PDB file of C-alpha atoms and ligand atoms in Angstrom:
ATOM      1  CA  MET E   7      71.749 100.418 104.505  1.00  0.00           C
ATOM      2  CA  GLN E   8      73.828 103.465 105.291  1.00  0.00           C
ATOM      3  CA  THR E   9      74.335 102.434 108.909  1.00  0.00           C
ATOM      4  CA  LYS E  10      75.535  99.021 107.773  1.00  0.00           C
ATOM      5  CA  LEU E  11      77.917 100.434 105.186  1.00  0.00           C
ATOM      6  CA  THR E  12      79.512 103.140 107.313  1.00  0.00           C
ATOM      7  CA  PRO E  13      81.701 100.877 109.460  1.00  0.00           C
ATOM      8  CA  TRP E  14      82.976  99.171 106.304  1.00  0.00           C
ATOM      9  CA  ILE E  15      83.802 102.465 104.646  1.00  0.00           C
ATOM     10  CA  THR E  16      85.562 103.646 107.804  1.00  0.00           C
ATOM     11  CA  LEU E  17      87.522 100.422 107.933  1.00  0.00           C
ATOM     12  CA  LEU E  18      88.496 100.710 104.273  1.00  0.00           C
ATOM     13  CA  LEU E  19      89.557 104.341 104.641  1.00  0.00           C
ATOM     14  CA  THR E  20      91.731 103.658 107.659  1.00  0.00           C
ATOM     15  CA  TRP E  21      93.181 100.500 106.173  1.00  0.00           C
ATOM     16  CA  LEU E  22      93.939 101.543 102.614  1.00  0.00           C
ATOM     17  CA  PRO E  23      97.034 103.681 102.213  1.00  0.00           C
ATOM     18  CA  GLY E  24      95.694 106.846 100.622  1.00  0.00           C
ATOM     19  CA  PRO E  25      97.751 109.408  98.747  1.00  0.00           C
ATOM     20  CA  ALA E  26      98.168 111.266 102.064  1.00  0.00           C
ATOM     21  CA  THR E  27     100.629 108.634 103.238  1.00  0.00           C
ATOM     22  CA  ALA E  28     103.935 108.178 101.607  1.00  0.00           C
ATOM     23  CA  HIS E  29     105.778 105.250 100.135  1.00  0.00           C
ATOM     24  CA  PHE E  30     109.439 104.996 101.090  1.00  0.00           C
ATOM     25  CA  GLN E  31     112.099 102.636  99.814  1.00  0.00           C
ATOM     26  CA  THR E  32     114.035 101.547 102.876  1.00  0.00           C
ATOM     27  CA  LEU E  33     117.732 100.645 102.913  1.00  0.00           C
ATOM     28  CA  ILE E  34     118.476 100.103 106.580  1.00  0.00           C
ATOM     29  CA  PRO E  35     121.762  98.627 107.804  1.00  0.00           C
ATOM     30  CA  SER E  36     121.778  96.796 111.145  1.00  0.00           C
ATOM     31  CA  LEU E  37     124.578  99.181 112.230  1.00  0.00           C
ATOM     32  CA  ASP E  38     125.180 102.772 111.114  1.00  0.00           C
ATOM     33  CA  ILE E  39     128.715 102.769 112.515  1.00  0.00           C
ATOM     34  CA  VAL E  40     131.077  99.792 112.514  1.00  0.00           C
ATOM     35  CA  SER E  41     134.002  99.794 114.935  1.00  0.00           C
ATOM     36  CA  GLN E  42     136.668  97.364 116.187  1.00  0.00           C
ATOM     37  CA  THR E  43     134.402  96.532 119.132  1.00  0.00           C
ATOM     38  CA  SER E  44     131.169  96.134 117.135  1.00  0.00           C
ATOM     39  CA  GLU E  45     130.285  93.380 114.721  1.00  0.00           C
ATOM     40  CA  HIS E  46     132.151  93.795 111.446  1.00  0.00           C
ATOM     41  CA  GLN E  47     129.193  92.674 109.373  1.00  0.00           C
ATOM     42  CA  VAL E  48     125.837  94.330 108.763  1.00  0.00           C
ATOM     43  CA  THR E  49     122.565  93.088 107.364  1.00  0.00           C
ATOM     44  CA  LEU E  50     120.862  95.557 105.065  1.00  0.00           C
ATOM     45  CA  ASP E  51     117.105  95.539 104.937  1.00  0.00           C
ATOM     46  CA  LEU E  52     115.387  96.651 101.720  1.00  0.00           C
ATOM     47  CA  ALA E  53     111.626  97.092 101.652  1.00  0.00           C
ATOM     48  CA  PHE E  54     109.083  99.331  99.953  1.00  0.00           C
ATOM     49  CA  THR E  55     106.777 100.441 102.712  1.00  0.00           C
ATOM     50  CA  HIS E  56     105.253 103.222 104.818  1.00  0.00           C
ATOM     51  CA  PRO E  57     107.861 103.633 107.606  1.00  0.00           C
ATOM     52  CA  MET E  58     105.954 105.771 110.122  1.00  0.00           C
ATOM     53  CA  GLN E  59     102.864 103.570 109.872  1.00  0.00           C
ATOM     54  CA  GLN E  60     104.923 100.369 110.058  1.00  0.00           C
ATOM     55  CA  GLY E  61     103.384  99.131 106.826  1.00  0.00           C
ATOM     56  CA  PRO E  62     101.789  97.931 104.715  1.00  0.00           C
ATOM     57  CA  VAL E  63     104.645  96.364 102.785  1.00  0.00           C
ATOM     58  CA  MET E  64     104.442  96.581  98.996  1.00  0.00           C
ATOM     59  CA  ALA E  65     105.881  93.973  96.635  1.00  0.00           C
ATOM     60  CA  MET E  66     109.412  94.777  95.461  1.00  0.00           C
ATOM     61  CA  GLY E  67     110.610  93.628  92.075  1.00  0.00           C
ATOM     62  CA  LYS E  68     114.224  92.570  91.656  1.00  0.00           C
ATOM     63  CA  PRO E  69     116.314  95.729  92.172  1.00  0.00           C
ATOM     64  CA  LEU E  70     117.958  97.059  89.008  1.00  0.00           C
ATOM     65  CA  GLN E  71     121.090  98.126  90.896  1.00  0.00           C
ATOM     66  CA  PHE E  72     122.437  97.428  94.360  1.00  0.00           C
ATOM     67  CA  GLY E  73     125.947  98.184  95.433  1.00  0.00           C
ATOM     68  CA  VAL E  74     128.345 100.074  97.636  1.00  0.00           C
ATOM     69  CA  ILE E  75     130.945 102.765  97.040  1.00  0.00           C
ATOM     70  CA  GLY E  76     133.644 102.208  99.648  1.00  0.00           C
ATOM     71  CA  PRO E  77     137.353 102.915 100.184  1.00  0.00           C
ATOM     72  CA  SER E  78     138.226 100.276  97.557  1.00  0.00           C
ATOM     73  CA  GLY E  79     135.875 101.832  94.993  1.00  0.00           C
ATOM     74  CA  PRO E  80     132.476 100.710  93.727  1.00  0.00           C
ATOM     75  CA  GLU E  81     131.322  97.156  94.322  1.00  0.00           C
ATOM     76  CA  ASP E  82     128.295  95.542  92.684  1.00  0.00           C
ATOM     77  CA  LEU E  83     126.363  93.681  95.384  1.00  0.00           C
ATOM     78  CA  LYS E  84     123.365  92.550  93.339  1.00  0.00           C
ATOM     79  CA  ALA E  85     124.413  88.923  93.691  1.00  0.00           C
ATOM     80  CA  GLU E  86     124.266  89.296  97.503  1.00  0.00           C
ATOM     81  CA  LEU E  87     120.554  90.150  97.501  1.00  0.00           C
ATOM     82  CA  LYS E  88     118.302  87.553  99.071  1.00  0.00           C
ATOM     83  CA  GLN E  89     114.576  87.739  98.511  1.00  0.00           C
ATOM     84  CA  VAL E  90     112.582  87.165 101.700  1.00  0.00           C
ATOM     85  CA  GLU E  91     108.911  87.598 102.527  1.00  0.00           C
ATOM     86  CA  ARG E  92     107.379  90.172 104.820  1.00  0.00           C
ATOM     87  CA  GLU E  93     103.585  90.347 105.230  1.00  0.00           C
ATOM     88  CA  GLY E  94     103.491  87.955 102.272  1.00  0.00           C
ATOM     89  CA  GLN E  95     105.340  90.405 100.011  1.00  0.00           C
ATOM     90  CA  PRO E  96     108.808  90.080  98.499  1.00  0.00           C
ATOM     91  CA  VAL E  97     111.460  92.265 100.168  1.00  0.00           C
ATOM     92  CA  TYR E  98     115.248  91.927 100.080  1.00  0.00           C
ATOM     93  CA  GLN E  99     118.162  91.524 102.465  1.00  0.00           C
ATOM     94  CA  ALA E 100     121.918  91.474 102.030  1.00  0.00           C
ATOM     95  CA  ASN E 101     124.905  90.966 104.292  1.00  0.00           C
ATOM     96  CA  TYR E 102     128.086  92.958 103.989  1.00  0.00           C
ATOM     97  CA  ARG E 103     131.393  92.515 105.806  1.00  0.00           C
ATOM     98  CA  PHE E 104     133.711  95.491 106.362  1.00  0.00           C
ATOM     99  CA  THR E 105     137.453  95.063 106.158  1.00  0.00           C
ATOM    100  CA  ARG E 106     138.914  98.530 105.551  1.00  0.00           C
ATOM    101  CA  PRO E 107     138.397 101.877 107.313  1.00  0.00           C
ATOM    102  CA  GLY E 108     136.260 104.305 105.366  1.00  0.00           C
ATOM    103  CA  ASP E 109     132.754 105.421 104.553  1.00  0.00           C
ATOM    104  CA  TYR E 110     130.586 102.957 102.705  1.00  0.00           C
ATOM    105  CA  LEU E 111     127.811 104.404 100.552  1.00  0.00           C
ATOM    106  CA  PHE E 112     125.203 101.717  99.907  1.00  0.00           C
ATOM    107  CA  TYR E 113     122.698 102.376  97.132  1.00  0.00           C
ATOM    108  CA  ILE E 114     119.753 100.805  95.398  1.00  0.00           C
ATOM    109  CA  GLU E 115     117.884 101.492  92.198  1.00  0.00           C
ATOM    110  CA  PRO E 116     114.682  99.515  92.708  1.00  0.00           C
ATOM    111  CA  ALA E 117     112.451  98.160  89.980  1.00  0.00           C
ATOM    112  CA  PRO E 118     109.718 100.708  89.160  1.00  0.00           C
ATOM    113  CA  TYR E 119     106.552 100.205  91.203  1.00  0.00           C
ATOM    114  CA  TRP E 120     103.071 100.752  89.756  1.00  0.00           C
ATOM    115  CA  GLU E 121     100.839 102.708  92.137  1.00  0.00           C
ATOM    116  CA  PRO E 122      97.262 102.605  90.765  1.00  0.00           C
ATOM    117  CA  SER E 123      95.855 105.033  93.378  1.00  0.00           C
ATOM    118  CA  GLU E 124      98.256 107.744  92.226  1.00  0.00           C
ATOM    119  CA  GLY E 125      98.447 106.716  88.556  1.00  0.00           C
ATOM    120  CA  VAL E 126     102.235 106.801  88.582  1.00  0.00           C
ATOM    121  CA  MET E 127     105.179 104.450  88.336  1.00  0.00           C
ATOM    122  CA  ILE E 128     107.466 105.065  91.314  1.00  0.00           C
ATOM    123  CA  LYS E 129     111.206 104.587  91.452  1.00  0.00           C
ATOM    124  CA  HIS E 130     113.032 105.579  94.633  1.00  0.00           C
ATOM    125  CA  TYR E 131     116.795 105.882  94.205  1.00  0.00           C
ATOM    126  CA  THR E 132     117.918 105.264  97.765  1.00  0.00           C
ATOM    127  CA  LYS E 133     121.180 105.414  99.697  1.00  0.00           C
ATOM    128  CA  VAL E 134     122.625 105.153 103.194  1.00  0.00           C
ATOM    129  CA  VAL E 135     126.173 105.639 104.495  1.00  0.00           C
ATOM    130  CA  VAL E 136     127.848 103.364 107.048  1.00  0.00           C
ATOM    131  CA  GLY E 137     131.039 104.621 108.693  1.00  0.00           C
ATOM    132  CA  ALA E 138     133.576 101.847 109.295  1.00  0.00           C
ATOM    133  CA  PHE E 139     136.613 101.892 111.610  1.00  0.00           C
ATOM    134  CA  ALA E 140     136.754 105.708 111.855  1.00  0.00           C
ATOM    135  CA  GLY E 141     137.502 106.082 108.150  1.00  0.00           C
ATOM    136  CA  LYS E 142     135.883 109.531 107.878  1.00  0.00           C
ATOM    137  CA  THR E 143     136.108 109.999 104.110  1.00  0.00           C
ATOM    138  CA  GLY E 144     133.731 109.216 101.306  1.00  0.00           C
ATOM    139  CA  TRP E 145     130.356 110.106 102.821  1.00  0.00           C
ATOM    140  CA  ASP E 146     129.880 113.040 100.441  1.00  0.00           C
ATOM    141  CA  LYS E 147     130.490 111.029  97.268  1.00  0.00           C
ATOM    142  CA  LEU E 148     127.562 110.852  94.856  1.00  0.00           C
ATOM    143  CA  VAL E 149     126.255 107.616  93.380  1.00  0.00           C
ATOM    144  CA  GLY E 150     125.476 109.487  90.180  1.00  0.00           C
ATOM    145  CA  PHE E 151     121.769 108.732  90.229  1.00  0.00           C
ATOM    146  CA  PRO E 152     119.479 110.811  87.947  1.00  0.00           C
ATOM    147  CA  VAL E 153     118.005 112.267  91.145  1.00  0.00           C
ATOM    148  CA  GLU E 154     120.006 112.308  94.357  1.00  0.00           C
ATOM    149  CA  ILE E 155     120.312 114.008  97.729  1.00  0.00           C
ATOM    150  CA  ASP E 156     123.780 115.470  98.249  1.00  0.00           C
ATOM    151  CA  PRO E 157     124.288 115.601 102.031  1.00  0.00           C
ATOM    152  CA  LEU E 158     125.846 118.746 103.515  1.00  0.00           C
ATOM    153  CA  VAL E 159     126.119 117.026 106.891  1.00  0.00           C
ATOM    154  CA  ARG E 160     127.987 113.744 107.394  1.00  0.00           C
ATOM    155  CA  PRO E 161     125.024 111.351 107.330  1.00  0.00           C
ATOM    156  CA  TYR E 162     126.113 109.236 110.310  1.00  0.00           C
ATOM    157  CA  GLY E 163     127.276 110.021 113.829  1.00  0.00           C
ATOM    158  CA  LEU E 164     124.290 112.329 114.337  1.00  0.00           C
ATOM    159  CA  TRP E 165     122.766 113.255 117.670  1.00  0.00           C
ATOM    160  CA  THR E 166     119.045 113.604 118.167  1.00  0.00           C
ATOM    161  CA  GLY E 167     118.279 117.283 117.546  1.00  0.00           C
ATOM    162  CA  ASN E 168     121.062 117.778 114.989  1.00  0.00           C
ATOM    163  CA  LEU E 169     120.150 119.723 111.877  1.00  0.00           C
ATOM    164  CA  PHE E 170     120.376 117.528 108.784  1.00  0.00           C
ATOM    165  CA  GLN E 171     120.950 119.386 105.528  1.00  0.00           C
ATOM    166  CA  GLY E 172     121.224 118.305 101.953  1.00  0.00           C
ATOM    167  CA  VAL E 173     120.875 119.505  98.387  1.00  0.00           C
ATOM    168  CA  VAL E 174     118.292 117.934  96.090  1.00  0.00           C
ATOM    169  CA  LYS E 175     119.901 117.298  92.708  1.00  0.00           C
ATOM    170  CA  ARG E 176     118.578 116.220  89.330  1.00  0.00           C
ATOM    171  CA  SER E 177     121.180 115.324  86.688  1.00  0.00           C
ATOM    172  CA  GLY E 178     123.770 116.710  89.100  1.00  0.00           C
ATOM    173  CA  LYS E 179     122.137 120.168  89.351  1.00  0.00           C
ATOM    174  CA  PRO E 180     120.283 121.580  92.393  1.00  0.00           C
ATOM    175  CA  VAL E 181     116.483 121.559  92.173  1.00  0.00           C
ATOM    176  CA  PRO E 182     115.104 124.859  93.565  1.00  0.00           C
ATOM    177  CA  PHE E 183     112.135 124.505  95.925  1.00  0.00           C
ATOM    178  CA  ALA E 184     112.040 120.706  95.613  1.00  0.00           C
ATOM    179  CA  GLU E 185     109.565 119.090  97.960  1.00  0.00           C
ATOM    180  CA  ILE E 186     110.921 116.577 100.473  1.00  0.00           C
ATOM    181  CA  GLU E 187     108.896 114.126 102.524  1.00  0.00           C
ATOM    182  CA  VAL E 188     110.297 113.043 105.883  1.00  0.00           C
ATOM    183  CA  GLU E 189     109.364 109.927 107.822  1.00  0.00           C
ATOM    184  CA  TRP E 190     110.676 108.202 110.909  1.00  0.00           C
ATOM    185  CA  LEU E 191     111.079 104.423 110.848  1.00  0.00           C
ATOM    186  CA  ASN E 192     108.566 103.707 113.574  1.00  0.00           C
ATOM    187  CA  ASP E 193     109.558 101.033 116.082  1.00  0.00           C
ATOM    188  CA  GLY E 194     106.033 101.032 117.459  1.00  0.00           C
ATOM    189  CA  THR E 195     106.643 103.619 120.197  1.00  0.00           C
ATOM    190  CA  ILE E 196     104.879 106.481 118.386  1.00  0.00           C
ATOM    191  CA  ILE E 197     101.271 106.729 117.253  1.00  0.00           C
ATOM    192  CA  PRO E 198     101.052 109.721 114.897  1.00  0.00           C
ATOM    193  CA  PRO E 199      98.308 112.017 116.241  1.00  0.00           C
ATOM    194  CA  SER E 200      97.087 112.874 112.729  1.00  0.00           C
ATOM    195  CA  ASP E 201      98.062 112.436 109.067  1.00  0.00           C
ATOM    196  CA  PRO E 202     100.443 115.442 108.820  1.00  0.00           C
ATOM    197  CA  TYR E 203     102.599 113.781 111.494  1.00  0.00           C
ATOM    198  CA  ILE E 204     102.951 110.582 109.478  1.00  0.00           C
ATOM    199  CA  THR E 205     104.796 112.329 106.671  1.00  0.00           C
ATOM    200  CA  GLN E 206     106.346 115.711 107.370  1.00  0.00           C
ATOM    201  CA  VAL E 207     106.807 117.949 104.355  1.00  0.00           C
ATOM    202  CA  ILE E 208     109.606 120.418 103.778  1.00  0.00           C
ATOM    203  CA  LYS E 209     110.782 122.365 100.760  1.00  0.00           C
ATOM    204  CA  ALA E 210     114.274 123.140  99.564  1.00  0.00           C
ATOM    205  CA  ASP E 211     115.284 126.778  99.155  1.00  0.00           C
ATOM    206  CA  ALA E 212     116.162 128.509  95.876  1.00  0.00           C
ATOM    207  CA  ASN E 213     119.492 126.600  95.853  1.00  0.00           C
ATOM    208  CA  GLY E 214     117.880 123.194  96.391  1.00  0.00           C
ATOM    209  CA  THR E 215     119.103 123.051 100.011  1.00  0.00           C
ATOM    210  CA  PHE E 216     116.822 121.674 102.705  1.00  0.00           C
ATOM    211  CA  SER E 217     117.173 121.446 106.485  1.00  0.00           C
ATOM    212  CA  TYR E 218     115.512 119.280 109.106  1.00  0.00           C
ATOM    213  CA  ALA E 219     116.224 118.953 112.847  1.00  0.00           C
ATOM    214  CA  LEU E 220     116.009 115.276 113.842  1.00  0.00           C
ATOM    215  CA  PRO E 221     113.563 115.186 116.773  1.00  0.00           C
ATOM    216  CA  ARG E 222     113.931 111.589 117.914  1.00  0.00           C
ATOM    217  CA  SER E 223     116.519 108.818 117.878  1.00  0.00           C
ATOM    218  CA  GLY E 224     116.202 106.193 115.180  1.00  0.00           C
ATOM    219  CA  TRP E 225     116.225 106.064 111.401  1.00  0.00           C
ATOM    220  CA  TRP E 226     114.954 109.036 109.404  1.00  0.00           C
ATOM    221  CA  GLY E 227     114.137 108.867 105.706  1.00  0.00           C
ATOM    222  CA  PHE E 228     114.261 111.900 103.394  1.00  0.00           C
ATOM    223  CA  ALA E 229     112.490 111.539 100.066  1.00  0.00           C
ATOM    224  CA  ALA E 230     112.684 114.255  97.417  1.00  0.00           C
ATOM    225  CA  LEU E 231     109.980 113.343  94.918  1.00  0.00           C
ATOM    226  CA  LEU E 232     110.432 114.619  91.395  1.00  0.00           C
ATOM    227  CA  GLU E 233     107.903 113.818  88.706  1.00  0.00           C
ATOM    228  CA  ARG E 234     109.363 113.551  85.237  1.00  0.00           C
ATOM    229  CA  ALA E 235     107.789 115.191  82.208  1.00  0.00           C
ATOM    230  CA  GLU E 236     108.256 112.041  80.133  1.00  0.00           C
ATOM    231  CA  THR E 237     106.107 108.967  80.623  1.00  0.00           C
ATOM    232  CA  VAL E 238     106.803 105.274  81.130  1.00  0.00           C
ATOM    233  CA  THR E 239     104.692 102.200  80.489  1.00  0.00           C
ATOM    234  CA  ASN E 240     102.858 100.699  83.456  1.00  0.00           C
ATOM    235  CA  PRO E 241     102.074  96.956  83.806  1.00  0.00           C
ATOM    236  CA  LEU E 242      98.713  97.561  82.042  1.00  0.00           C
ATOM    237  CA  GLY E 243     100.521  98.910  78.987  1.00  0.00           C
ATOM    238  CA  GLU E 244      99.438 102.518  79.604  1.00  0.00           C
ATOM    239  CA  SER E 245     101.690 105.560  79.424  1.00  0.00           C
ATOM    240  CA  VAL E 246     101.935 107.075  82.906  1.00  0.00           C
ATOM    241  CA  PRO E 247     104.234 109.580  84.635  1.00  0.00           C
ATOM    242  CA  LEU E 248     107.333 108.295  86.429  1.00  0.00           C
ATOM    243  CA  GLU E 249     107.873 109.598  89.942  1.00  0.00           C
ATOM    244  CA  GLN E 250     111.583 109.595  90.695  1.00  0.00           C
ATOM    245  CA  GLY E 251     112.482 109.752  94.335  1.00  0.00           C
ATOM    246  CA  ALA E 252     115.883 110.695  95.736  1.00  0.00           C
ATOM    247  CA  LEU E 253     116.136 109.127  99.185  1.00  0.00           C
ATOM    248  CA  ILE E 254     118.678 109.095 101.968  1.00  0.00           C
ATOM    249  CA  TRP E 255     118.432 107.435 105.377  1.00  0.00           C
ATOM    250  CA  VAL E 256     120.195 108.794 108.454  1.00  0.00           C
ATOM    251  CA  TYR E 257     120.353 107.563 112.030  1.00  0.00           C
ATOM    252  CA  ALA E 258     120.054 109.860 115.065  1.00  0.00           C
ATOM    253  CA  ARG E 259     121.259 108.802 118.504  1.00  0.00           C
ATOM    254  CA  ASP E 260     120.252 110.266 121.875  1.00  0.00           C
ATOM    255  CA  MET E 261     122.974 112.196 123.652  1.00  0.00           C
ATOM    256  CA  THR E 262     123.440 109.950 126.664  1.00  0.00           C
ATOM    257  CA  ALA E 263     126.475 108.590 128.475  1.00  0.00           C
ATOM    258  CA  GLU E 264     125.610 105.079 127.319  1.00  0.00           C
ATOM    259  CA  ARG E 265     128.318 103.183 125.384  1.00  0.00           C
ATOM    260  CA  ARG E 266     127.414 101.442 122.181  1.00  0.00           C
TER     261      ARG E 266
HETATM  262 CU1  LIG C 324     102.039 101.839  99.629  1.00  0.00          CU
END
C-alpha cells in the first residue's frame, strides 16, 4: 500500500503550490521604456501567479482599481481591461498608448483572493513604472495605496547588478523590518535548485528601507507582505486575516553594446 501511495504523494507535493512558494500579482508591460524609435503602445499583462515557477495561474476576479498616473495626471483604465484565459483561469490584459513624455505609473488593486492553504484573503496592491520619451519625472509618485513600496531608485533603466532600493510603507509611514519576497519572472531559462531560490526573502531595516542587487536581466517582483490585525470575510463566510501585499515590478537589462 505504502509503495503504491508514495509516488502519488510525491506528485501531489511537487505539484501543489505549498506555503513555501509565493503568490505574486503581476503587472508586466510589453516595454519598460518607450522611445520615438520603439512602439508607442504597450500591452500590460495582469495575472496572479508564481513567477519563478512559471505557474500555476490562479483565478483573478475583476480588479477593483486599474489605472495610470502620468504627466497628464491620473487616468482610470478599468474600462480598458480585457479578461483572457491562461491555463483555464481568468487573467487580464490592457493596451495603453503613450503620447506625452513622462513617467507613467501603472497600478492595480486586485479583487481579494481566498487562499485556503494559508487561511488568508490576499490582496496585492501592485505597480510598475514605464518611462516614455525621456520624460524623467513622476517615477517617485505614490499611488496612495494602504500599503506601498516607495522606490528610492528610478524603477526603470536599470542594469543587471544594480542595487534596487525602496521603502515599505503602510498608510504612508515606513514599516520597520518589513519582510519582502523577491521573485524573477522566469522565462524558462532557470530551474531553481531548491525552494529558497524560488522566492528570495529580505527584510527592511529599522527605517523600512530594503535593498536588493538584481542578479539577472528580466522582470523582478518585490512583494512586501503585511498581515492586517483586522479580519475580512472569505467566500465561505468565515472571518479570516487579510494579507496586504505592496508590490513593484522592475526590469533589469544586461550591460551590452546591443541597441534596443
Ligand atoms: Cu498560488
